[in-house]
Short mmCIF file of C-alpha atoms and ligand atoms in Angstrom, two decimals:
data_model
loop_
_atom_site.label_atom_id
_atom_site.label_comp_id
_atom_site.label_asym_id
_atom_site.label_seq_id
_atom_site.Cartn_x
_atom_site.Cartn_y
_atom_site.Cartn_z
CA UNK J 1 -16.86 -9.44 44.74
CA UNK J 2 -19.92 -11.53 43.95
CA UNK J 3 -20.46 -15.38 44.43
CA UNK J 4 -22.63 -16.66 42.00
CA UNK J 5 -24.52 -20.20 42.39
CA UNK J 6 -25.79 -21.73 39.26
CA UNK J 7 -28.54 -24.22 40.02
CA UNK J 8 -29.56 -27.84 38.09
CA UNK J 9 -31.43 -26.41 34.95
CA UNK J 10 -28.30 -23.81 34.67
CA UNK J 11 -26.13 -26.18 34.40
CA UNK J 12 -28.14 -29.28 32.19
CA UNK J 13 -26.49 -28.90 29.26
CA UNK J 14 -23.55 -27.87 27.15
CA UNK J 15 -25.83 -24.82 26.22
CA UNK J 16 -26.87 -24.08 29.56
CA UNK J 17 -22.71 -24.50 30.93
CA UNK J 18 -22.02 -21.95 28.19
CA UNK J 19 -24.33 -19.32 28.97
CA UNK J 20 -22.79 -19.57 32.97
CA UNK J 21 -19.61 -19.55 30.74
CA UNK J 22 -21.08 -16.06 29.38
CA UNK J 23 -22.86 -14.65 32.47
CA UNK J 24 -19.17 -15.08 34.56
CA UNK J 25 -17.14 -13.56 31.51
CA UNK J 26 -19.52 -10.59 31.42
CA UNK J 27 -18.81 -9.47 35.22
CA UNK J 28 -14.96 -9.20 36.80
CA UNK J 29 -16.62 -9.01 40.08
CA UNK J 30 -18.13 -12.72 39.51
CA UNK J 31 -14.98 -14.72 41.30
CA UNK J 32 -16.64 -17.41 42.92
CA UNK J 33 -18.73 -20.37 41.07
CA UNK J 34 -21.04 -22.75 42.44
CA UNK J 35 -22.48 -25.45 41.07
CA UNK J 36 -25.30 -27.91 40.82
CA UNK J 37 -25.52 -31.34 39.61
CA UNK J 38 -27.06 -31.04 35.92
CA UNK J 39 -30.82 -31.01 36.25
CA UNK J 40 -33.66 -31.51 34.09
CA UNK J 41 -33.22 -30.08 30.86
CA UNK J 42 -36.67 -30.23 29.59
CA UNK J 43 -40.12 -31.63 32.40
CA UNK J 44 -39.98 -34.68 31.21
CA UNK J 45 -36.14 -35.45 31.93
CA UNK J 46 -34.82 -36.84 34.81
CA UNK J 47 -31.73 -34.90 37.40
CA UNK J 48 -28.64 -36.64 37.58
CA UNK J 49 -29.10 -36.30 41.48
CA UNK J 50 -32.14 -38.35 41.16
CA UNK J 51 -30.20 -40.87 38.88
CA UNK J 52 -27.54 -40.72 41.34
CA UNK J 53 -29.81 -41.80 43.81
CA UNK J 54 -31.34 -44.54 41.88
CA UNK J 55 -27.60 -45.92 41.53
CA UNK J 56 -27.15 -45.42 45.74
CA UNK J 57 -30.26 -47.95 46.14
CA UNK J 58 -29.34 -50.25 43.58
CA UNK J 59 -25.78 -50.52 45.12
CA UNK J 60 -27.06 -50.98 48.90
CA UNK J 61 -30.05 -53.61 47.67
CA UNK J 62 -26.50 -55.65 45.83
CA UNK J 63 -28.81 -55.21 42.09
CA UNK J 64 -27.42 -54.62 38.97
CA UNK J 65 -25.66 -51.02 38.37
CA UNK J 66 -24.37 -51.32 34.81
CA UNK J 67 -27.73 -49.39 33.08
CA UNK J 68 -27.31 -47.03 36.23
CA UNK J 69 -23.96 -45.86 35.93
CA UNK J 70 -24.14 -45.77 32.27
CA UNK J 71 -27.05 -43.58 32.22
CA UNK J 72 -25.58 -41.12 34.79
CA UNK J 73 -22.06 -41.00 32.60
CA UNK J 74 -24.06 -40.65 29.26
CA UNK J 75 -25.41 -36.80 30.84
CA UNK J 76 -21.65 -36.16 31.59
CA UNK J 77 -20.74 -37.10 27.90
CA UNK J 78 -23.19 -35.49 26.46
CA UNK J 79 -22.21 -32.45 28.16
CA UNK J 80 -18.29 -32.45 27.52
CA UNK J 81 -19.16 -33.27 23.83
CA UNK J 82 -21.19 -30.12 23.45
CA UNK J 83 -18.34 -28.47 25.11
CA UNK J 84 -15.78 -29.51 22.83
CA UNK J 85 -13.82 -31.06 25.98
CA UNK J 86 -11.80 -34.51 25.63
CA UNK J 87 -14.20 -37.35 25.82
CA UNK J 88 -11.30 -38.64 28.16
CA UNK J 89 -13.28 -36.61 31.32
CA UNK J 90 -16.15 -38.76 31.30
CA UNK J 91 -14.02 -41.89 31.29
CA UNK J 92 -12.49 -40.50 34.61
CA UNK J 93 -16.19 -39.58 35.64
CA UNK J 94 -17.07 -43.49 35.20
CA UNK J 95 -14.20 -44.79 36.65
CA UNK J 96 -14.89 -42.24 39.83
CA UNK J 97 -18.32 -43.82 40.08
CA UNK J 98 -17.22 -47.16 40.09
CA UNK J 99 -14.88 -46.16 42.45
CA UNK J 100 -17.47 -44.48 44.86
CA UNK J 101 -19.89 -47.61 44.56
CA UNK J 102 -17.43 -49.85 45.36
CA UNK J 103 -15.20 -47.96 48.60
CA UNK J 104 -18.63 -46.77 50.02
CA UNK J 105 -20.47 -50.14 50.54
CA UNK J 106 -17.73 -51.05 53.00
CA UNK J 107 -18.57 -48.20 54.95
CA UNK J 108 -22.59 -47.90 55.78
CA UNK J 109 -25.95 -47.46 53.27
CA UNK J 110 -26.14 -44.41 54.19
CA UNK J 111 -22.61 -43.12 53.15
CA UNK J 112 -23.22 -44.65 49.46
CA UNK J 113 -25.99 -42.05 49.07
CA UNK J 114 -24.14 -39.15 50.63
CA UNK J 115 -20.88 -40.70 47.99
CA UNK J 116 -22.75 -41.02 45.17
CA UNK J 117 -25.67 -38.39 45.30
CA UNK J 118 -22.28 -35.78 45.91
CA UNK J 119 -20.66 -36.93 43.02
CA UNK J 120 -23.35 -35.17 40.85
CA UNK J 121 -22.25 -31.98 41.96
CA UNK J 122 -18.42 -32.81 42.15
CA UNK J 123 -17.76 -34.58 39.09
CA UNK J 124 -19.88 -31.21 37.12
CA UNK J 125 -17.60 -28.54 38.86
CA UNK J 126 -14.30 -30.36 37.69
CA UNK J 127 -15.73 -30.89 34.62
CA UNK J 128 -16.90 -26.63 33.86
CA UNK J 129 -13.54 -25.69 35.69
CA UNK J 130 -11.78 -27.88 32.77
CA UNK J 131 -14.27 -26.18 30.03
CA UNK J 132 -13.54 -22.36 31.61
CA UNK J 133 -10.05 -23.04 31.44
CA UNK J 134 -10.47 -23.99 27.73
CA UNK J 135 -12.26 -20.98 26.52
CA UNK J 136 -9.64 -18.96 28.34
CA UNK J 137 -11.28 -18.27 31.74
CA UNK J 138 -8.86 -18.85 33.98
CA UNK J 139 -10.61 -21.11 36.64
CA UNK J 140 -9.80 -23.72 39.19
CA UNK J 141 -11.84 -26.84 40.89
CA UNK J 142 -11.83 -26.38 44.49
CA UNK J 143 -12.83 -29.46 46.76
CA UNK J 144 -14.94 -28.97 50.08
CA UNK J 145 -12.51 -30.80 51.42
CA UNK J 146 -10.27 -27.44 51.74
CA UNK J 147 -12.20 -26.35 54.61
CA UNK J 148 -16.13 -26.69 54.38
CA UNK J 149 -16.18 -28.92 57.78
CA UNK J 150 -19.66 -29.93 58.32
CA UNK J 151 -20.73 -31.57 61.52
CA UNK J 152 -21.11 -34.82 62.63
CA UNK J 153 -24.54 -37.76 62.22
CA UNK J 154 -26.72 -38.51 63.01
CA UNK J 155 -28.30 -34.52 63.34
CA UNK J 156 -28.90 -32.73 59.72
CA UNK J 157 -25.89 -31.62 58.00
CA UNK J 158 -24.75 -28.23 58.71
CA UNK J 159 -21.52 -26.28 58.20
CA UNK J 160 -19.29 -25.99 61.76
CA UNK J 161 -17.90 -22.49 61.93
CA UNK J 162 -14.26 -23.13 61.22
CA UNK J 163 -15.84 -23.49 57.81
CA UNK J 164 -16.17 -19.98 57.53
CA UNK J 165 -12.37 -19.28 58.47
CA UNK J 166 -11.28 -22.10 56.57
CA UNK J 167 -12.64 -21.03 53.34
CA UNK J 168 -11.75 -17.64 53.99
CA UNK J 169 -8.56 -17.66 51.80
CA UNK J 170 -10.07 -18.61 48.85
CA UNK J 171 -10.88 -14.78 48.22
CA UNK J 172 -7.23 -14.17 47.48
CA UNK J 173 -6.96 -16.34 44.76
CA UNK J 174 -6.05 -14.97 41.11
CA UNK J 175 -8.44 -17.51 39.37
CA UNK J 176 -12.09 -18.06 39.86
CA UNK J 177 -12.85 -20.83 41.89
CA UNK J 178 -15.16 -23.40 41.11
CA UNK J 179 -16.90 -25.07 43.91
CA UNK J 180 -19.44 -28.04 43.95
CA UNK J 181 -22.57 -27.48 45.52
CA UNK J 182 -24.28 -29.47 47.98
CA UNK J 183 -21.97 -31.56 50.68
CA UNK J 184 -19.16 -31.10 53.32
CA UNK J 185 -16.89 -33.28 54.92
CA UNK J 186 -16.46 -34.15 58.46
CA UNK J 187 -13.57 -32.83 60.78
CA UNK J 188 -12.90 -36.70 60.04
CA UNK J 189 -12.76 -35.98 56.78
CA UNK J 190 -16.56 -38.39 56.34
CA UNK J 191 -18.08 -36.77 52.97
CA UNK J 192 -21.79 -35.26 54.19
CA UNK J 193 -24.57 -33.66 51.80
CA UNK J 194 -27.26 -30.89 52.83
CA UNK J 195 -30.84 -31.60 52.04
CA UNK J 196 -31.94 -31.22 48.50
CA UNK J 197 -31.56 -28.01 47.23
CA UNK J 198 -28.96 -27.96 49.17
CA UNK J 199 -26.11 -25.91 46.96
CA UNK J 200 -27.61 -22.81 47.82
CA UNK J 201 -26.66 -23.62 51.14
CA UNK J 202 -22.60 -24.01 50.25
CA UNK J 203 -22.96 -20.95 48.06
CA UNK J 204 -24.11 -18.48 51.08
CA UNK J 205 -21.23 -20.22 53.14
CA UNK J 206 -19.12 -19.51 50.71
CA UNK J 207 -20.64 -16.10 50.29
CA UNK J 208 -20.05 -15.24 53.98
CA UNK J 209 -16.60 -17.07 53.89
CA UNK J 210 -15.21 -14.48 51.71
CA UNK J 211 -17.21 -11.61 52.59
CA UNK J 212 -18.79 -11.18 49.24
CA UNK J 213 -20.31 -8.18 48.46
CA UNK J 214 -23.44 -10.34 46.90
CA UNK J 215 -24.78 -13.70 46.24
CA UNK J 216 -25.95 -14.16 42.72
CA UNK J 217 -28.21 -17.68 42.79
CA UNK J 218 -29.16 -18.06 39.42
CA UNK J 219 -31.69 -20.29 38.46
CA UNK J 220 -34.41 -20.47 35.41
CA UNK J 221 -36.87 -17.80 36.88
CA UNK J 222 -37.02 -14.14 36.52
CA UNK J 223 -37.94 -13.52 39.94
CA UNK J 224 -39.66 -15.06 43.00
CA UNK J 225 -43.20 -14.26 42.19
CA UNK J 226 -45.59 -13.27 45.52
CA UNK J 227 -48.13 -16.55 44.87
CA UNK J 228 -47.43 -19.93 43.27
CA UNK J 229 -48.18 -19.26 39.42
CA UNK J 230 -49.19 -22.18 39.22
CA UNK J 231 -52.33 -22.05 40.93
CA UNK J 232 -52.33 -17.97 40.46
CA UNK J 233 -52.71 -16.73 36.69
CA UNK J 234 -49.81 -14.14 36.69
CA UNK J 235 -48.80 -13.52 40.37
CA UNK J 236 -47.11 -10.05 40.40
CA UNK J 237 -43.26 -10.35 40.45
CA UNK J 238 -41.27 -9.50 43.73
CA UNK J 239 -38.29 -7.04 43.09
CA UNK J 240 -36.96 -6.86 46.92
CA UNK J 241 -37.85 -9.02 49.50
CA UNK J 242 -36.71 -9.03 53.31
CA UNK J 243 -34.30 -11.92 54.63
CA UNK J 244 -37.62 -12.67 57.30
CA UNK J 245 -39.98 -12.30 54.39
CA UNK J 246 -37.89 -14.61 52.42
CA UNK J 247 -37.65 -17.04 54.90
CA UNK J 248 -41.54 -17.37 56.28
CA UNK J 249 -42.15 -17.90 52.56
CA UNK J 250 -40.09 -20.14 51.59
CA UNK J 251 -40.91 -22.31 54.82
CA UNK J 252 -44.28 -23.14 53.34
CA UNK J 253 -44.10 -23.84 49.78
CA UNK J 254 -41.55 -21.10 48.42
CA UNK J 255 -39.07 -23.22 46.82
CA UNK J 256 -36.72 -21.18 44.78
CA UNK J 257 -34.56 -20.36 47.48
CA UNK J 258 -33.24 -23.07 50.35
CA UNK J 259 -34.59 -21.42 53.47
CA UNK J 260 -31.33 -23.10 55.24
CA UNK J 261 -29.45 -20.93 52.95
CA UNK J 262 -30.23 -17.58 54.44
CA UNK J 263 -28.90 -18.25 57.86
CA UNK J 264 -24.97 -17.81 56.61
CA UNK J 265 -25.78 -14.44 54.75
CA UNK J 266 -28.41 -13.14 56.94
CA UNK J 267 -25.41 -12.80 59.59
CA UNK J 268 -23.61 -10.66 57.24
CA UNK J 269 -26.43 -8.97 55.51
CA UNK J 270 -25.17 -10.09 52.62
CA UNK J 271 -27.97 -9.10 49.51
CA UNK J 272 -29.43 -12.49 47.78
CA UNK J 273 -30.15 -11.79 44.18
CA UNK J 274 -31.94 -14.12 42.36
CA UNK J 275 -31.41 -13.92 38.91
CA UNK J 276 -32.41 -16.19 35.75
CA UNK J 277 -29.07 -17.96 33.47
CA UNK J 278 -31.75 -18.00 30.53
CA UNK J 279 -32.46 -13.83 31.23
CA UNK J 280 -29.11 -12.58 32.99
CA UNK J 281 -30.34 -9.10 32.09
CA UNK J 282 -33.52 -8.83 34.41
CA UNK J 283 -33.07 -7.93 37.64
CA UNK J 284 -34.40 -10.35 39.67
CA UNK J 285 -35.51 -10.20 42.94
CA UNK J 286 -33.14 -9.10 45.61
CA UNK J 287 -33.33 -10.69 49.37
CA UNK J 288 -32.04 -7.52 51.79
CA UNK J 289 -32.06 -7.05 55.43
CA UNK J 290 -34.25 -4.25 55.19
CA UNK J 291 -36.76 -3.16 52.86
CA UNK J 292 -35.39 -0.14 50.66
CA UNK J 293 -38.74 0.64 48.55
CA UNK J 294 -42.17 1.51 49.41
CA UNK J 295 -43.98 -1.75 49.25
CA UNK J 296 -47.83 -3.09 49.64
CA UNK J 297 -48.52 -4.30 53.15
CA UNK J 298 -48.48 -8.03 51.73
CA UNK J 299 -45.20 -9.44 49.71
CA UNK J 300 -46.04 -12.86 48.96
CA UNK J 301 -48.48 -15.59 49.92
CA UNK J 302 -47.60 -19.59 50.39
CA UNK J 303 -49.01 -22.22 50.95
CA UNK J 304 -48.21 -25.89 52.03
CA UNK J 305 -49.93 -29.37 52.15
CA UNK J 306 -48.91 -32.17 54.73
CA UNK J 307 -49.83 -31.10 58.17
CA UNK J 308 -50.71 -32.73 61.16
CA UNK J 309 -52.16 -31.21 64.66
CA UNK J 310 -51.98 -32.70 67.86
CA UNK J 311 -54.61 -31.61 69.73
CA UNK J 312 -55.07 -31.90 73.43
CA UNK J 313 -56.74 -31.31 76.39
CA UNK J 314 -56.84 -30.88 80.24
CA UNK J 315 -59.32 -28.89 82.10
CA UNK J 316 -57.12 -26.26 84.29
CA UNK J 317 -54.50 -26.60 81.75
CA UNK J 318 -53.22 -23.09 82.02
CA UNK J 319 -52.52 -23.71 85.68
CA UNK J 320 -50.40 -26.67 85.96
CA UNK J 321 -46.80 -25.66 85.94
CA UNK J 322 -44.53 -27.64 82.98
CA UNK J 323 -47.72 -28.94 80.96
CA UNK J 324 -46.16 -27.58 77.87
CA UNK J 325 -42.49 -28.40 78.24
CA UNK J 326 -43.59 -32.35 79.36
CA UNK J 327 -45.73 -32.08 76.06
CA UNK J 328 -43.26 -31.18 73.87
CA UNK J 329 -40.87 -33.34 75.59
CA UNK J 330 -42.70 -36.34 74.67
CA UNK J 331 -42.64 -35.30 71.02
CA UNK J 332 -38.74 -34.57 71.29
CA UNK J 333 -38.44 -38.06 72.52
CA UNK J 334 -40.11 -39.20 68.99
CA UNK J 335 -37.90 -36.83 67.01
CA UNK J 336 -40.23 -35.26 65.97
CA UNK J 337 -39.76 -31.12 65.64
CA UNK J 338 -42.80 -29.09 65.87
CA UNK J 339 -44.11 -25.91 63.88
CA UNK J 340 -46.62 -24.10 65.74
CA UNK J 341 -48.27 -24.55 69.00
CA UNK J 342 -51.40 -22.40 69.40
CA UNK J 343 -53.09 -22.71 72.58
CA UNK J 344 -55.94 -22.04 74.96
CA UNK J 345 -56.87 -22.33 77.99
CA UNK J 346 -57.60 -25.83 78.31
CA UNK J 347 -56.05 -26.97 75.58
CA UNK J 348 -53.14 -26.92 73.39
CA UNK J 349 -52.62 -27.78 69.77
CA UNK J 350 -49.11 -29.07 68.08
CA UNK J 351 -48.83 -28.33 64.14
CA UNK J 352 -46.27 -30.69 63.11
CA UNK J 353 -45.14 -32.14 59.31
CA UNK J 354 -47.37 -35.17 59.10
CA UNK J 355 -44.12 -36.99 57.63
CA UNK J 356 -43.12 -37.16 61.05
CA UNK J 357 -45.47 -39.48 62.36
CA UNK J 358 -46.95 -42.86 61.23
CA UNK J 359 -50.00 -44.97 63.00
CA UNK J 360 -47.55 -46.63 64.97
CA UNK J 361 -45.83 -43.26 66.31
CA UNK J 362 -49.10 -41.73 66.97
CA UNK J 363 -50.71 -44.40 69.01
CA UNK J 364 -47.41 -44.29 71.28
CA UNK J 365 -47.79 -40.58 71.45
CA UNK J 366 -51.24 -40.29 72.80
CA UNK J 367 -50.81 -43.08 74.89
CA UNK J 368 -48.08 -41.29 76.49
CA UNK J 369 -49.61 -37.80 76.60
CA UNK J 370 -52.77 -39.61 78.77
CA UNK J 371 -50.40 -41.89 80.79
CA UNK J 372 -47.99 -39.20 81.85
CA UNK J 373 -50.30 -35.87 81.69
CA UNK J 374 -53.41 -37.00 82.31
CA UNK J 375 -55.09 -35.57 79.42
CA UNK J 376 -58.88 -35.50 78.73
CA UNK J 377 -58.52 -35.74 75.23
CA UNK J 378 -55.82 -36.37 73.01
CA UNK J 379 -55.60 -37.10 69.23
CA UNK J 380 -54.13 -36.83 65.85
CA UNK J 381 -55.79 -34.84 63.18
CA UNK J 382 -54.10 -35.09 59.66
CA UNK J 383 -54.51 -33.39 55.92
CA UNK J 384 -53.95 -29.74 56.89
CA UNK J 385 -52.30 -26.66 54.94
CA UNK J 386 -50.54 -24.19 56.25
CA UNK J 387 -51.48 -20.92 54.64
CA UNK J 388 -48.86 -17.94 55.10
CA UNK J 389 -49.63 -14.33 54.46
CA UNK J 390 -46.17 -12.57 54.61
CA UNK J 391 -45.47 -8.63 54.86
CA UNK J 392 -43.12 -6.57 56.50
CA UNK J 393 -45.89 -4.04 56.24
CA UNK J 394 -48.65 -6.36 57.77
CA UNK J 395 -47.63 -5.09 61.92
CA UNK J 396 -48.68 -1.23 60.91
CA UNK J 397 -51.58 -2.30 58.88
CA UNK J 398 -55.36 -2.32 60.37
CA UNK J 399 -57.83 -5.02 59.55
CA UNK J 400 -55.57 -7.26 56.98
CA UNK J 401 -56.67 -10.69 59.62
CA UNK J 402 -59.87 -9.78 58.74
CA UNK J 403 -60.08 -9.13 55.60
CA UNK J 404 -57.62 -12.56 55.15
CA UNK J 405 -60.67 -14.44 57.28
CA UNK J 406 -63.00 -12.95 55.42
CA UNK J 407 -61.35 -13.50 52.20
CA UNK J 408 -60.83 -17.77 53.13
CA UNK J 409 -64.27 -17.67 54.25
CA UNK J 410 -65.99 -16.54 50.55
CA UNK J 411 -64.31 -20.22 49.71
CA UNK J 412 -65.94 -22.07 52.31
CA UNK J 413 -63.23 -23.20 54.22
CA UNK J 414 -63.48 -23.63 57.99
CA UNK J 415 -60.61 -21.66 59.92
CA UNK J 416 -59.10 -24.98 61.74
CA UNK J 417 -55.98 -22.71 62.77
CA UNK J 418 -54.39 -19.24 63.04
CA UNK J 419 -51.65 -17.78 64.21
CA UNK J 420 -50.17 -14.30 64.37
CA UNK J 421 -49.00 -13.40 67.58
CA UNK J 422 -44.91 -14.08 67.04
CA UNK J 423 -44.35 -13.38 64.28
CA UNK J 424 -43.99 -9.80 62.98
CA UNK J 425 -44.13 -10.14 59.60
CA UNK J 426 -46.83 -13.42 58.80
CA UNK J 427 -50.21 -14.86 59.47
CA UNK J 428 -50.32 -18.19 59.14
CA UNK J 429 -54.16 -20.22 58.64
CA UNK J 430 -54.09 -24.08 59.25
CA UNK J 431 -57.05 -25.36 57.16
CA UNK J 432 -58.09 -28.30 55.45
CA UNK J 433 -55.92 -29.34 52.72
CA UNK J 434 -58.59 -29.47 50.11
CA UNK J 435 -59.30 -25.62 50.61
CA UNK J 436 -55.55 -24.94 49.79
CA UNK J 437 -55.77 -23.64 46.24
CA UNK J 438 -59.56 -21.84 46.13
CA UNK J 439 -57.56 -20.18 49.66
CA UNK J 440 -54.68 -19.22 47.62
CA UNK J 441 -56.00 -17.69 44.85
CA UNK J 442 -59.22 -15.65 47.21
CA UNK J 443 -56.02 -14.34 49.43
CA UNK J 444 -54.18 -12.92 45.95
CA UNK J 445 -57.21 -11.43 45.28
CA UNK J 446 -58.18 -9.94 48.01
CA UNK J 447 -54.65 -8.43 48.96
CA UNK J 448 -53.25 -8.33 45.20
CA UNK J 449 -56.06 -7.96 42.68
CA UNK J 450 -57.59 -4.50 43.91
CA UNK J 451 -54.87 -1.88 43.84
CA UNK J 452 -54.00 -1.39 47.71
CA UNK J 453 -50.83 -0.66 47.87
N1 LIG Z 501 -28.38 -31.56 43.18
C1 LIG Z 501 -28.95 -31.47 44.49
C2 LIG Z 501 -30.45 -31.68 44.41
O1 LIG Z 501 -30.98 -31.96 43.36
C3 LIG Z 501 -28.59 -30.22 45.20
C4 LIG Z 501 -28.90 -28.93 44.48
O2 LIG Z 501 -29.05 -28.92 43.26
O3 LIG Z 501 -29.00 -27.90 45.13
O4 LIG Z 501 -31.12 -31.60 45.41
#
């Protein structure tokens, strides 16, 4: 039994709905549907998430919606027309819009977005159940509000685990099911998205709901390829990747695969196979618990702007008992959540998302951190990239730090950061963000280029 997620671009058009149409027909095993909202269908187009979105602000500022609705209903149209379905569904797709704009300003600003971003998703599964149905697949909408119980604000959405039993059930069912992507609903039944990206996320619950043998997430790539191709000429393609792999690369700057989206079928070890709607025949690259094929020490390389490090300092840090814990407390107070913390023995340095903070934030911060530690020196450093080398192979390899340092040092950059001792399976470089692409490409070289596998 396979669940299969079909992202934005899969699902942007009546010719993109029919080749899903196509890729589901062409597989028995294929039972379970996810979808996205429809995407961009060319670069220069716009996702109906992101016009969804535009409509949420218009409606909480009290502007005008008229253009807004109409342009997020003229995608729908567009998209039954091609389909040869009634034009009556996008009249019910306006009228449901209307309906969300209106209900959800009595509730909070924040609920309009969650209403209205959700309906992008929502509105497109009922609309490709109704077009399966009429080219004879026999298919059937199925709400997240039969069982995908998410928990409550203000922390990040996430799925409770009654979701898991909840949804269970649905592998009985005769007909494929056709589930929207992206949101949840309370256990008081308060409708709740995941971040962007986030219908991968309700396709691996899903996936681990019903014990699927495999989760197909099909998007417009072949593969996942082991560098950014678009700062590497013709990165070499990743067949098999581990679920730890996977997930240090897709932390910084990997983004064809939510990294929240592992955690459900990770569990399980349920495979991850991402596959491309506009090339269902290649392979793809499959996500596994544990590698099956002899592989070169280093799968994949990413890299990530927007970084900020806290550094400070105490002489006889490493001796006072709770220095780190007070620290980090301070930043917990700020809600702020941190990524690395390399240290020494006098001082200690926080890598944090430079989103996080702003002038006002900071000044608080190192106030605090001399007031209540009685620091030396404390400040904010911003405009670093994280660099991540990532290899199951890299533990039982001699020498790859150096030759990564001495690879980052042919482009001049200044190690500001590094960190390997945690992690297994990465090596992560904090440098200046200007280095980040001359970085990128010397590291592909150095670990790609040469044959050393
Ligand atoms: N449509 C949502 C987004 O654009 C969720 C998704 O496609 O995964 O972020």
């Amino acid at each position: 039994m396979k669940v299969c997620k079909f992202g934005g671009t899969s699902v942007a058009s009546a010719e993109q709905v029919k080749k899903v149409a196509a890729i589901v027909q062409s597989d028995e095993q294929r039972r379970f549907v996810v979808v996205s909202a429809p995407g961009k269908r060319d670069s220069a187009d716009i996702k109906v998430t992101d016009l969804l979105i535009d409509l949420a602000n218009a409606v909480i500022a009290g502007e005008e919606i008229e253009d807004k609705i109409q342009a997020v209903v003229k995608r729908y149209e567009e998209n039954a027309q091609g389909l040869g379905l009634d034009r009556e569904i996008s009249d019910i797709i306006e009228a449901d819009l209307r309906t969300r704009c209106e209900q959800a300003i009595k509730v909070s600003p924040e609920y309009v977005l969650d209403s209205l971003k959700a309906s992008g998703e929502d509105n497109n599964a009922k609309m490709i159940a109704m077009y399966f149905n009429s080219i004879g697949i026999e298919a059937r909408y199925v709400s997240p509000k039969e069982g995908l119980v998410v928990n409550e604000p203000p922390a990040r959405t996430m799925a409770l685990s009654e979701a898991y039993n909840n949804l269970s059930s649905l592998k009985d069912s005769n007909e494929i099911i056709v589930f929207p992507g992206f949101f949840g609903y309370t256990a008081q039944g308060v409708l709740r998205t995941f971040d962007r990206g986030g219908s991968d996320i309700t396709g691996a619950i899903l996936a681990a709901a019903v014990g699927a043998d495999i989760y197909e997430n099909f998007t417009d790539v072949d593969c996942v390829f082991s560098a950014n191709p678009k700062v590497v000429n013709n990165p070499a393609e990743i067949t098999e990747i581990t679920y730890r792999e996977m997930r240090e690369l897709s932390y910084a700057g990997f983004s064809v695969f939510h990294d929240e989206a592992l955690m459900p079928v990770f569990k399980l070890k349920i495979p991850v196979n991402i596959k491309n709607t506009n090339n269902p025949a290649s392979p793809g690259t499959r996500i596994v618990s544990e590698s099956t094929i002899n592989r070169r020490p280093v799968t994949g390389i990413s890299a990530d702007a927007g970084f900020s490090i806290l550094y400070v300092s105490k002489y006889l840090m490493n001796r006072e008992i709770g220095f780190g814990r007070k620290l980090l407390q301070i930043l917990e107070e700020e809600n702020i959540s941190y990524e690395h913390t390399p240290s020494g023995l006098d001082d200690i340095s926080v890598i944090i998302r430079s989103h996080q903070v702003d002038p006002e934030k900071e000044q608080r911060i190192v106030k605090r951190v001399y007031d209540e530690l009685h620091a030396d020196d404390v400040h904010f450093r911003h405009g670093f990239s994280m660099i991540v080398v990532v290899g199951e192979g890299m533990n039982n390899n001699t020498g790859l730090a150096a030759r990564a340092a001495t690879a980052i040092s042919r482009t001049g950059a200044n190690i500001e950061m590094i960190n390997q001792g945690s992690s297994e399976v990465s090596l992560s470089f904090g440098v200046k963000q200007q280095f980040e692409d001359a970085i990128l490409k010397a590291l592909y070289e150095e670990f790609f280029q040469p044959v050393n596998v």
